[in-house]
Amino acid sequence: MSHPLFASHRRITVKIGSALLVDRKTGLKRAWLAALADDIAALRAKGVEVLVVSSGAIALGRTILGIERRTLRLEESQAAASVGQIALAGAWDEELRRRDLKSGQVLVTLGDTEERRRYLNVRATISTLLKMDVVPVINENDTVATSEIRYGDNDRLAARIATMLGADLLVLLSDVDGLYTAPPASNPDARLIPVVEAITPEIEAMAGAAASELSRGGMRTKLDAGRIATAAGTAMIIASGTRLNPLAAIDQGAHATLFQPSKTPVRAYKTWIAGQLEPAGTISVDDGAVRALAAGKSLLPAGVKRVTGNFARGDTVAILGPDGREAARGLVAYDAADAVRIAGLKTGDIAAVLGYEARAAMVHRDDLVLTPAARQAQAEGAEG
């Protein structure tokens, strides 16, 4: 089937895996980059805005530095990224300028999209680049990122960027051409799934591991990206980028998997909450609280069974149902210590325990986002 990139989408985020851009022995795949630049120019000529999330800085840097095939120490990875980033940005700029397009480099870390103020700053910068008719080329800032603060792959980073900027399509180009019923490398009976309506546990079970030594992400991280993107109303395509002109190939019907966006996407403010990768803590609740959340109500302390984590008021927490699965995510109205003290209490008893008049809700409904499963239950309840 054909995925009408040109006809139906106005802002597209394209994520490029390291193995597509960099050959371990020869370095940058210049012919492939030139062909992709042709695709981007064709999209821009049709009025489509394009954001690029480009992996490859570490891989390119280690090739330039002549570092042999082995696991790098953290400081070596950061040094390789420093060398690779400047070379990669130069190559992007050169190829896009040849097609009369301007480019701008944006380097981000996990905190830039997880902390509300920095999130808004990054969004403002990239939005301004788009208004100035510039193609933003975005990458994780591997020169300063550590194992504790990094995304670990650029699939989820691309999803965060796509939802942050309101892109209506995210394209993940990698060395696989879509989601299969089983890992195709080890199962000859595996079938490509052309369309995914929702990321269910059955879909999750089909995810395999990373296939390339240059890639930090596998199919599981692509499904993580899909959850972030589709919940915010952004469609996502997983497709092979190993051929030249990969975007044109997708538009002409090449193998790919299309993930449909949610029919009830969360609004921009809640997109930020839903997309946070690392909640500061968890709040376990009873069945009654889960039903209340599905009905659009706030989380009250009475339904809280357990509180974990060292979070502060305003941090993002995951709300877990009795089965241990995440039912929602939201900005908590209490510090962890106070949340522990009032867990299970009725609203009228909170002030006596804390010694001051406090908020009735542990997490207010305006600061809360349901998981896709909970939103589906909410929709089914409304229909009933």
mmCIF file of C-alpha atoms in Angstrom:
data_model
loop_
_atom_site.group_PDB
_atom_site.id
_atom_site.type_symbol
_atom_site.label_atom_id
_atom_site.label_comp_id
_atom_site.label_asym_id
_atom_site.label_seq_id
_atom_site.Cartn_x
_atom_site.Cartn_y
_atom_site.Cartn_z
ATOM 1 C CA MET A 1 0.000 0.000 0.000
ATOM 2 C CA SER A 2 1.090 3.596 -0.463
ATOM 3 C CA HIS A 3 1.659 5.994 2.432
ATOM 4 C CA PRO A 4 0.753 9.417 0.988
ATOM 5 C CA LEU A 5 3.552 11.479 2.476
ATOM 6 C CA PHE A 6 3.168 14.309 0.004
ATOM 7 C CA ALA A 7 -0.602 14.488 -0.151
ATOM 8 C CA SER A 8 -1.752 14.397 3.440
ATOM 9 C CA HIS A 9 1.044 15.610 5.756
ATOM 10 C CA ARG A 10 2.328 19.131 6.222
ATOM 11 C CA ARG A 11 5.066 18.647 8.840
ATOM 12 C CA ILE A 12 7.228 15.514 8.891
ATOM 13 C CA THR A 13 9.973 14.406 11.268
ATOM 14 C CA VAL A 14 12.468 11.981 9.708
ATOM 15 C CA LYS A 15 14.747 9.922 11.938
ATOM 16 C CA ILE A 16 17.857 8.378 10.405
ATOM 17 C CA GLY A 17 19.710 5.468 11.972
ATOM 18 C CA SER A 18 23.498 5.432 12.277
ATOM 19 C CA ALA A 19 23.983 2.422 10.025
ATOM 20 C CA LEU A 20 22.256 4.233 7.152
ATOM 21 C CA LEU A 21 24.586 7.245 7.277
ATOM 22 C CA VAL A 22 27.887 5.707 8.293
ATOM 23 C CA ASP A 23 29.927 2.773 7.032
ATOM 24 C CA ARG A 24 32.223 1.460 9.756
ATOM 25 C CA LYS A 25 35.197 1.251 7.381
ATOM 26 C CA THR A 26 34.701 4.091 4.907
ATOM 27 C CA GLY A 27 32.804 6.670 6.960
ATOM 28 C CA LEU A 28 29.946 8.867 5.733
ATOM 29 C CA LYS A 29 27.744 7.410 2.983
ATOM 30 C CA ARG A 30 27.725 10.579 0.920
ATOM 31 C CA ALA A 31 25.706 9.236 -2.026
ATOM 32 C CA TRP A 32 22.947 8.075 0.317
ATOM 33 C CA LEU A 33 22.869 11.433 2.110
ATOM 34 C CA ALA A 34 22.678 13.236 -1.243
ATOM 35 C CA ALA A 35 19.723 11.093 -2.316
ATOM 36 C CA LEU A 36 17.915 11.767 0.960
ATOM 37 C CA ALA A 37 18.569 15.486 0.503
ATOM 38 C CA ASP A 38 16.845 15.161 -2.891
ATOM 39 C CA ASP A 39 13.823 13.652 -1.113
ATOM 40 C CA ILE A 40 13.772 16.468 1.424
ATOM 41 C CA ALA A 41 14.021 19.078 -1.336
ATOM 42 C CA ALA A 42 11.096 17.438 -3.143
ATOM 43 C CA LEU A 43 9.000 17.590 0.029
ATOM 44 C CA ARG A 44 9.925 21.212 0.658
ATOM 45 C CA ALA A 45 8.976 22.093 -2.915
ATOM 46 C CA LYS A 46 5.490 20.765 -2.172
ATOM 47 C CA GLY A 47 5.199 22.913 0.950
ATOM 48 C CA VAL A 48 5.946 20.137 3.453
ATOM 49 C CA GLU A 49 8.059 21.128 6.461
ATOM 50 C CA VAL A 50 10.782 18.617 7.336
ATOM 51 C CA LEU A 51 12.666 18.082 10.594
ATOM 52 C CA VAL A 52 15.601 15.677 10.609
ATOM 53 C CA VAL A 53 16.716 13.670 13.640
ATOM 54 C CA SER A 54 20.086 12.360 12.573
ATOM 55 C CA SER A 55 22.050 9.652 14.349
ATOM 56 C CA GLY A 56 25.618 8.903 13.375
ATOM 57 C CA ALA A 57 27.852 11.356 15.262
ATOM 58 C CA ILE A 58 29.631 8.734 17.377
ATOM 59 C CA ALA A 59 29.862 6.242 14.517
ATOM 60 C CA LEU A 60 31.284 8.863 12.141
ATOM 61 C CA GLY A 61 33.628 10.257 14.774
ATOM 62 C CA ARG A 62 35.152 6.895 15.611
ATOM 63 C CA THR A 63 35.722 6.264 11.890
ATOM 64 C CA ILE A 64 37.445 9.637 11.472
ATOM 65 C CA LEU A 65 39.548 8.973 14.580
ATOM 66 C CA GLY A 66 40.393 5.431 13.476
ATOM 67 C CA ILE A 67 39.044 3.802 16.640
ATOM 68 C CA GLU A 68 38.843 0.069 16.063
ATOM 69 C CA ARG A 69 35.770 -2.074 16.506
ATOM 70 C CA ARG A 70 35.327 -2.315 20.277
ATOM 71 C CA THR A 71 33.152 -0.949 23.020
ATOM 72 C CA LEU A 72 34.064 2.664 23.750
ATOM 73 C CA ARG A 73 34.504 4.107 27.214
ATOM 74 C CA LEU A 74 32.123 6.978 27.997
ATOM 75 C CA GLU A 75 34.759 9.671 27.506
ATOM 76 C CA GLU A 76 35.805 8.089 24.205
ATOM 77 C CA SER A 77 32.196 8.089 22.997
ATOM 78 C CA GLN A 78 31.887 11.756 23.931
ATOM 79 C CA ALA A 79 35.112 12.626 22.117
ATOM 80 C CA ALA A 80 34.033 10.664 19.046
ATOM 81 C CA ALA A 81 30.692 12.469 19.111
ATOM 82 C CA SER A 82 32.469 15.830 19.222
ATOM 83 C CA VAL A 83 34.464 14.998 16.102
ATOM 84 C CA GLY A 84 31.513 13.350 14.386
ATOM 85 C CA GLN A 85 28.994 16.101 15.085
ATOM 86 C CA ILE A 86 30.963 18.804 13.307
ATOM 87 C CA ALA A 87 31.600 16.565 10.307
ATOM 88 C CA LEU A 88 27.979 15.423 10.177
ATOM 89 C CA ALA A 89 26.589 18.949 10.448
ATOM 90 C CA GLY A 90 28.930 20.092 7.691
ATOM 91 C CA ALA A 91 27.798 17.295 5.396
ATOM 92 C CA TRP A 92 24.107 18.050 6.000
ATOM 93 C CA ASP A 93 24.665 21.749 5.406
ATOM 94 C CA GLU A 94 26.570 21.138 2.181
ATOM 95 C CA GLU A 95 24.029 18.732 0.706
ATOM 96 C CA LEU A 96 21.024 20.883 1.609
ATOM 97 C CA ARG A 97 22.671 24.092 0.368
ATOM 98 C CA ARG A 98 23.257 22.411 -2.994
ATOM 99 C CA ARG A 99 19.462 22.192 -3.205
ATOM 100 C CA ASP A 100 18.964 25.816 -2.109
ATOM 101 C CA LEU A 101 17.895 24.778 1.402
ATOM 102 C CA LYS A 102 19.186 26.218 4.653
ATOM 103 C CA SER A 103 19.922 23.980 7.645
ATOM 104 C CA GLY A 104 20.410 24.543 11.356
ATOM 105 C CA GLN A 105 21.920 22.172 13.908
ATOM 106 C CA VAL A 106 20.113 21.566 17.202
ATOM 107 C CA LEU A 107 21.785 19.415 19.862
ATOM 108 C CA VAL A 108 19.599 18.293 22.750
ATOM 109 C CA THR A 109 19.926 16.252 25.923
ATOM 110 C CA LEU A 110 17.280 14.346 27.843
ATOM 111 C CA GLY A 111 16.705 17.258 30.199
ATOM 112 C CA ASP A 112 15.889 19.590 27.304
ATOM 113 C CA THR A 113 12.684 17.685 26.614
ATOM 114 C CA GLU A 114 11.877 16.431 30.114
ATOM 115 C CA GLU A 115 12.008 19.724 32.030
ATOM 116 C CA ARG A 116 9.065 21.951 31.164
ATOM 117 C CA ARG A 117 10.965 25.253 30.816
ATOM 118 C CA ARG A 118 13.726 23.773 28.659
ATOM 119 C CA TYR A 119 11.137 21.875 26.611
ATOM 120 C CA LEU A 120 9.437 25.156 25.747
ATOM 121 C CA ASN A 121 12.785 26.747 24.862
ATOM 122 C CA VAL A 122 13.728 23.932 22.475
ATOM 123 C CA ARG A 123 10.282 24.064 20.890
ATOM 124 C CA ALA A 124 10.544 27.834 20.397
ATOM 125 C CA THR A 125 13.972 27.513 18.755
ATOM 126 C CA ILE A 126 12.936 24.801 16.314
ATOM 127 C CA SER A 127 9.629 26.531 15.562
ATOM 128 C CA THR A 128 11.550 29.687 14.671
ATOM 129 C CA LEU A 129 13.869 27.729 12.377
ATOM 130 C CA LEU A 130 10.843 26.332 10.550
ATOM 131 C CA LYS A 131 9.330 29.805 10.197
ATOM 132 C CA MET A 132 12.632 30.964 8.698
ATOM 133 C CA ASP A 133 12.419 28.169 6.110
ATOM 134 C CA VAL A 134 15.320 26.265 7.680
ATOM 135 C CA VAL A 135 15.588 22.461 7.873
ATOM 136 C CA PRO A 136 16.428 21.654 11.530
ATOM 137 C CA VAL A 137 18.966 18.829 11.891
ATOM 138 C CA ILE A 138 18.598 17.512 15.430
ATOM 139 C CA ASN A 139 20.672 15.034 17.393
ATOM 140 C CA GLU A 140 21.224 13.991 20.961
ATOM 141 C CA ASN A 141 24.190 15.884 22.356
ATOM 142 C CA ASP A 142 26.418 12.855 22.855
ATOM 143 C CA THR A 143 29.395 15.039 23.807
ATOM 144 C CA VAL A 144 27.815 15.696 27.212
ATOM 145 C CA ALA A 145 25.194 12.954 27.571
ATOM 146 C CA THR A 146 25.989 10.177 30.041
ATOM 147 C CA SER A 147 24.447 6.752 30.481
ATOM 148 C CA GLU A 148 22.284 8.178 33.257
ATOM 149 C CA ILE A 149 20.765 11.057 31.258
ATOM 150 C CA ARG A 150 20.803 9.988 27.630
ATOM 151 C CA TYR A 151 17.899 8.711 25.569
ATOM 152 C CA GLY A 152 19.931 5.652 24.577
ATOM 153 C CA ASP A 153 18.495 5.746 21.086
ATOM 154 C CA ASN A 154 17.200 8.360 18.684
ATOM 155 C CA ASP A 155 13.842 6.702 17.998
ATOM 156 C CA ARG A 156 12.280 8.063 21.170
ATOM 157 C CA LEU A 157 14.131 11.343 20.760
ATOM 158 C CA ALA A 158 12.557 11.681 17.311
ATOM 159 C CA ALA A 159 9.118 10.945 18.758
ATOM 160 C CA ARG A 160 9.600 13.603 21.431
ATOM 161 C CA ILE A 161 10.693 16.136 18.799
ATOM 162 C CA ALA A 162 7.781 15.205 16.504
ATOM 163 C CA THR A 163 5.183 15.642 19.236
ATOM 164 C CA MET A 164 6.878 18.730 20.629
ATOM 165 C CA LEU A 165 6.610 20.460 17.250
ATOM 166 C CA GLY A 166 3.195 19.104 16.314
ATOM 167 C CA ALA A 167 4.426 17.049 13.348
ATOM 168 C CA ASP A 168 1.646 14.984 11.819
ATOM 169 C CA LEU A 169 4.004 12.225 10.668
ATOM 170 C CA LEU A 170 7.144 10.609 12.079
ATOM 171 C CA VAL A 171 9.229 8.448 9.740
ATOM 172 C CA LEU A 172 11.757 6.086 11.314
ATOM 173 C CA LEU A 173 14.309 5.067 8.677
ATOM 174 C CA SER A 174 16.453 2.136 9.710
ATOM 175 C CA ASP A 175 17.758 -1.196 8.483
ATOM 176 C CA VAL A 176 14.350 -2.875 8.828
ATOM 177 C CA ASP A 177 11.406 -2.256 6.522
ATOM 178 C CA GLY A 178 8.624 -2.460 9.094
ATOM 179 C CA LEU A 179 7.146 -4.458 11.934
ATOM 180 C CA TYR A 180 6.852 -8.200 11.373
ATOM 181 C CA THR A 181 4.845 -10.840 13.192
ATOM 182 C CA ALA A 182 8.203 -12.292 14.322
ATOM 183 C CA PRO A 183 11.882 -11.371 13.771
ATOM 184 C CA PRO A 184 12.275 -12.031 10.014
ATOM 185 C CA ALA A 185 15.985 -12.845 10.300
ATOM 186 C CA SER A 186 15.231 -15.936 12.376
ATOM 187 C CA ASN A 187 11.689 -16.806 11.272
ATOM 188 C CA PRO A 188 11.042 -17.384 7.534
ATOM 189 C CA ASP A 189 7.285 -17.357 8.152
ATOM 190 C CA ALA A 190 7.311 -13.823 9.567
ATOM 191 C CA ARG A 191 4.825 -11.495 7.855
ATOM 192 C CA LEU A 192 5.015 -7.712 7.482
ATOM 193 C CA ILE A 193 2.242 -5.820 9.264
ATOM 194 C CA PRO A 194 1.344 -2.909 6.948
ATOM 195 C CA VAL A 195 -0.902 -1.019 9.391
ATOM 196 C CA VAL A 196 -1.019 -0.949 13.194
ATOM 197 C CA GLU A 197 -4.210 0.570 14.589
ATOM 198 C CA ALA A 198 -2.980 0.534 18.204
ATOM 199 C CA ILE A 199 0.094 -0.722 20.060
ATOM 200 C CA THR A 200 -1.366 -3.632 22.026
ATOM 201 C CA PRO A 201 0.448 -6.253 24.138
ATOM 202 C CA GLU A 202 0.255 -8.536 21.081
ATOM 203 C CA ILE A 203 2.067 -5.923 18.982
ATOM 204 C CA GLU A 204 4.652 -5.428 21.730
ATOM 205 C CA ALA A 205 5.369 -9.172 21.772
ATOM 206 C CA MET A 206 6.500 -8.971 18.153
ATOM 207 C CA ALA A 207 9.384 -6.580 18.919
ATOM 208 C CA GLY A 208 12.898 -7.957 18.511
ATOM 209 C CA ALA A 209 16.367 -6.708 19.481
ATOM 210 C CA ALA A 210 18.699 -4.289 17.708
ATOM 211 C CA ALA A 211 20.002 -5.697 14.432
ATOM 212 C CA SER A 212 23.027 -3.477 13.806
ATOM 213 C CA GLU A 213 26.240 -2.910 15.748
ATOM 214 C CA LEU A 214 26.015 0.822 15.010
ATOM 215 C CA SER A 215 22.455 1.119 16.300
ATOM 216 C CA ARG A 216 21.509 1.505 19.973
ATOM 217 C CA GLY A 217 17.823 1.007 19.210
ATOM 218 C CA GLY A 218 15.782 -2.049 18.249
ATOM 219 C CA MET A 219 12.142 -2.658 17.409
ATOM 220 C CA ARG A 220 11.201 -2.249 21.067
ATOM 221 C CA THR A 221 12.453 1.345 21.109
ATOM 222 C CA LYS A 222 10.554 1.962 17.887
ATOM 223 C CA LEU A 223 7.360 0.837 19.592
ATOM 224 C CA ASP A 224 8.238 3.145 22.513
ATOM 225 C CA ALA A 225 8.488 5.927 19.946
ATOM 226 C CA GLY A 226 5.194 4.828 18.450
ATOM 227 C CA ARG A 227 3.441 5.092 21.799
ATOM 228 C CA ILE A 228 4.736 8.630 22.315
ATOM 229 C CA ALA A 229 3.888 9.744 18.786
ATOM 230 C CA THR A 230 0.476 8.174 18.266
ATOM 231 C CA ALA A 231 -0.830 9.258 21.680
ATOM 232 C CA ALA A 232 -0.174 12.856 20.596
ATOM 233 C CA GLY A 233 -1.945 12.447 17.250
ATOM 234 C CA THR A 234 1.204 11.889 15.174
ATOM 235 C CA ALA A 235 1.210 9.003 12.696
ATOM 236 C CA MET A 236 4.405 6.957 12.483
ATOM 237 C CA ILE A 237 6.019 4.920 9.725
ATOM 238 C CA ILE A 238 8.800 2.356 10.153
ATOM 239 C CA ALA A 239 10.569 1.813 6.851
ATOM 240 C CA SER A 240 13.870 0.715 5.397
ATOM 241 C CA GLY A 241 16.349 3.429 4.585
ATOM 242 C CA THR A 242 18.905 1.131 3.013
ATOM 243 C CA ARG A 243 17.865 2.081 -0.532
ATOM 244 C CA LEU A 244 18.570 5.431 -2.166
ATOM 245 C CA ASN A 245 15.752 8.028 -2.004
ATOM 246 C CA PRO A 246 13.987 6.198 0.855
ATOM 247 C CA LEU A 247 11.225 8.791 1.342
ATOM 248 C CA ALA A 248 10.271 8.703 -2.321
ATOM 249 C CA ALA A 249 10.252 4.898 -2.128
ATOM 250 C CA ILE A 250 7.806 4.955 0.799
ATOM 251 C CA ASP A 251 5.546 7.330 -1.071
ATOM 252 C CA GLN A 252 5.587 4.964 -4.042
ATOM 253 C CA GLY A 253 4.450 2.020 -1.913
ATOM 254 C CA ALA A 254 7.636 0.360 -0.665
ATOM 255 C CA HIS A 255 7.302 -2.019 2.297
ATOM 256 C CA ALA A 256 6.619 -0.145 5.524
ATOM 257 C CA THR A 257 4.453 -0.239 8.635
ATOM 258 C CA LEU A 258 2.101 2.658 9.328
ATOM 259 C CA PHE A 259 1.062 3.282 12.938
ATOM 260 C CA GLN A 260 -2.240 5.131 13.034
ATOM 261 C CA PRO A 261 -2.476 8.166 15.330
ATOM 262 C CA SER A 262 -4.863 8.117 18.268
ATOM 263 C CA LYS A 263 -8.376 9.252 17.427
ATOM 264 C CA THR A 264 -8.424 11.158 20.739
ATOM 265 C CA PRO A 265 -4.942 12.741 20.951
ATOM 266 C CA VAL A 266 -3.868 14.606 24.041
ATOM 267 C CA ARG A 267 -3.363 18.359 23.784
ATOM 268 C CA ALA A 268 0.090 19.985 23.650
ATOM 269 C CA TYR A 269 0.588 20.490 27.391
ATOM 270 C CA LYS A 270 -0.381 16.893 28.065
ATOM 271 C CA THR A 271 1.812 15.704 25.194
ATOM 272 C CA TRP A 272 4.782 16.802 27.263
ATOM 273 C CA ILE A 273 3.532 14.849 30.285
ATOM 274 C CA ALA A 274 2.722 11.714 28.259
ATOM 275 C CA GLY A 275 6.080 11.700 26.507
ATOM 276 C CA GLN A 276 8.323 11.905 29.563
ATOM 277 C CA LEU A 277 10.584 8.870 29.511
ATOM 278 C CA GLU A 278 11.532 8.698 33.185
ATOM 279 C CA PRO A 279 8.806 9.394 35.770
ATOM 280 C CA ALA A 280 10.184 10.690 39.070
ATOM 281 C CA GLY A 281 8.109 8.183 41.040
ATOM 282 C CA THR A 282 5.058 5.932 41.046
ATOM 283 C CA ILE A 283 1.674 6.049 42.732
ATOM 284 C CA SER A 284 -0.176 2.730 43.013
ATOM 285 C CA VAL A 285 -3.961 3.014 43.192
ATOM 286 C CA ASP A 286 -7.028 0.815 43.657
ATOM 287 C CA ASP A 287 -9.631 -0.224 41.088
ATOM 288 C CA GLY A 288 -11.958 2.583 42.084
ATOM 289 C CA ALA A 289 -9.288 5.180 41.375
ATOM 290 C CA VAL A 290 -8.551 3.626 37.967
ATOM 291 C CA ARG A 291 -12.251 3.826 37.083
ATOM 292 C CA ALA A 292 -12.388 7.427 38.274
ATOM 293 C CA LEU A 293 -9.403 8.337 36.109
ATOM 294 C CA ALA A 294 -11.008 6.652 33.096
ATOM 295 C CA ALA A 295 -14.134 8.737 33.770
ATOM 296 C CA GLY A 296 -12.084 11.931 33.535
ATOM 297 C CA LYS A 297 -11.725 12.633 37.255
ATOM 298 C CA SER A 298 -8.704 13.678 39.299
ATOM 299 C CA LEU A 299 -6.667 11.280 41.424
ATOM 300 C CA LEU A 300 -7.655 11.736 45.081
ATOM 301 C CA PRO A 301 -5.530 10.499 47.992
ATOM 302 C CA ALA A 302 -8.315 8.117 49.077
ATOM 303 C CA GLY A 303 -7.589 5.810 46.150
ATOM 304 C CA VAL A 304 -3.825 5.722 46.682
ATOM 305 C CA LYS A 305 -2.385 2.464 48.056
ATOM 306 C CA ARG A 306 1.381 3.039 47.776
ATOM 307 C CA VAL A 307 3.842 5.822 46.896
ATOM 308 C CA THR A 308 7.425 5.249 45.705
ATOM 309 C CA GLY A 309 10.193 7.588 44.570
ATOM 310 C CA ASN A 310 11.751 10.815 45.762
ATOM 311 C CA PHE A 311 9.739 13.333 43.751
ATOM 312 C CA ALA A 312 8.899 16.995 44.278
ATOM 313 C CA ARG A 313 5.628 18.803 43.664
ATOM 314 C CA GLY A 314 5.234 19.340 39.925
ATOM 315 C CA ASP A 315 7.271 16.264 38.931
ATOM 316 C CA THR A 316 5.845 13.656 36.596
ATOM 317 C CA VAL A 317 4.732 10.398 38.238
ATOM 318 C CA ALA A 318 3.390 7.163 36.802
ATOM 319 C CA ILE A 319 0.037 6.000 38.206
ATOM 320 C CA LEU A 320 -0.176 2.220 38.423
ATOM 321 C CA GLY A 321 -3.326 0.128 38.697
ATOM 322 C CA PRO A 322 -3.724 -2.935 40.957
ATOM 323 C CA ASP A 323 -2.207 -5.106 38.200
ATOM 324 C CA GLY A 324 0.985 -3.030 38.239
ATOM 325 C CA ARG A 325 0.413 -1.630 34.743
ATOM 326 C CA GLU A 326 0.567 2.098 34.097
ATOM 327 C CA ALA A 327 -2.931 3.573 33.915
ATOM 328 C CA ALA A 328 -1.960 7.228 33.678
ATOM 329 C CA ARG A 329 0.815 9.745 34.059
ATOM 330 C CA GLY A 330 0.616 13.203 35.569
ATOM 331 C CA LEU A 331 2.130 16.108 37.472
ATOM 332 C CA VAL A 332 1.884 15.393 41.181
ATOM 333 C CA ALA A 333 0.594 18.111 43.548
ATOM 334 C CA TYR A 334 2.619 16.955 46.572
ATOM 335 C CA ASP A 335 6.204 16.212 47.504
ATOM 336 C CA ALA A 336 6.848 12.493 48.006
ATOM 337 C CA ALA A 337 7.016 12.732 51.806
ATOM 338 C CA ASP A 338 3.593 14.396 52.055
ATOM 339 C CA ALA A 339 2.123 12.059 49.435
ATOM 340 C CA VAL A 340 3.125 9.096 51.620
ATOM 341 C CA ARG A 341 1.502 10.693 54.678
ATOM 342 C CA ILE A 342 -1.880 11.305 53.013
ATOM 343 C CA ALA A 343 -2.102 8.127 50.915
ATOM 344 C CA GLY A 344 -5.506 6.521 51.525
ATOM 345 C CA LEU A 345 -6.972 9.520 53.354
ATOM 346 C CA LYS A 346 -10.290 11.159 52.622
ATOM 347 C CA THR A 347 -10.063 14.747 51.417
ATOM 348 C CA GLY A 348 -11.436 16.162 54.689
ATOM 349 C CA ASP A 349 -8.674 14.507 56.715
ATOM 350 C CA ILE A 350 -5.685 15.858 54.748
ATOM 351 C CA ALA A 351 -5.324 19.221 56.493
ATOM 352 C CA ALA A 352 -5.264 17.638 59.956
ATOM 353 C CA VAL A 353 -2.413 15.340 58.964
ATOM 354 C CA LEU A 354 -0.329 17.890 57.071
ATOM 355 C CA GLY A 355 -1.090 20.867 59.307
ATOM 356 C CA TYR A 356 -2.129 23.122 56.442
ATOM 357 C CA GLU A 357 -4.932 23.472 53.900
ATOM 358 C CA ALA A 358 -3.809 21.494 50.867
ATOM 359 C CA ARG A 359 -5.037 20.502 47.433
ATOM 360 C CA ALA A 360 -7.822 17.948 47.286
ATOM 361 C CA ALA A 361 -6.275 16.067 44.350
ATOM 362 C CA MET A 362 -3.006 14.157 44.429
ATOM 363 C CA VAL A 363 -2.905 14.618 40.626
ATOM 364 C CA HIS A 364 -5.429 17.016 39.078
ATOM 365 C CA ARG A 365 -7.221 15.849 35.952
ATOM 366 C CA ASP A 366 -5.881 18.867 34.013
ATOM 367 C CA ASP A 367 -2.340 17.635 34.712
ATOM 368 C CA LEU A 368 -3.051 13.990 33.956
ATOM 369 C CA VAL A 369 -2.836 11.852 30.824
ATOM 370 C CA LEU A 370 -4.390 8.399 30.502
ATOM 371 C CA THR A 371 -2.529 5.558 28.832
ATOM 372 C CA PRO A 372 -3.949 4.409 25.463
ATOM 373 C CA ALA A 373 -5.661 1.428 27.161
ATOM 374 C CA ALA A 374 -7.312 3.669 29.745
ATOM 375 C CA ARG A 375 -8.402 6.147 27.062
ATOM 376 C CA GLN A 376 -9.985 3.280 25.131
ATOM 377 C CA ALA A 377 -11.897 2.227 28.257
ATOM 378 C CA GLN A 378 -12.955 5.848 28.715
ATOM 379 C CA ALA A 379 -14.261 5.977 25.137
ATOM 380 C CA GLU A 380 -16.088 2.683 25.498
ATOM 381 C CA GLY A 381 -17.676 3.903 28.727
ATOM 382 C CA ALA A 382 -18.863 7.071 26.995
ATOM 383 C CA GLU A 383 -20.401 5.050 24.165
ATOM 384 C CA GLY A 384 -22.177 2.815 26.681
#
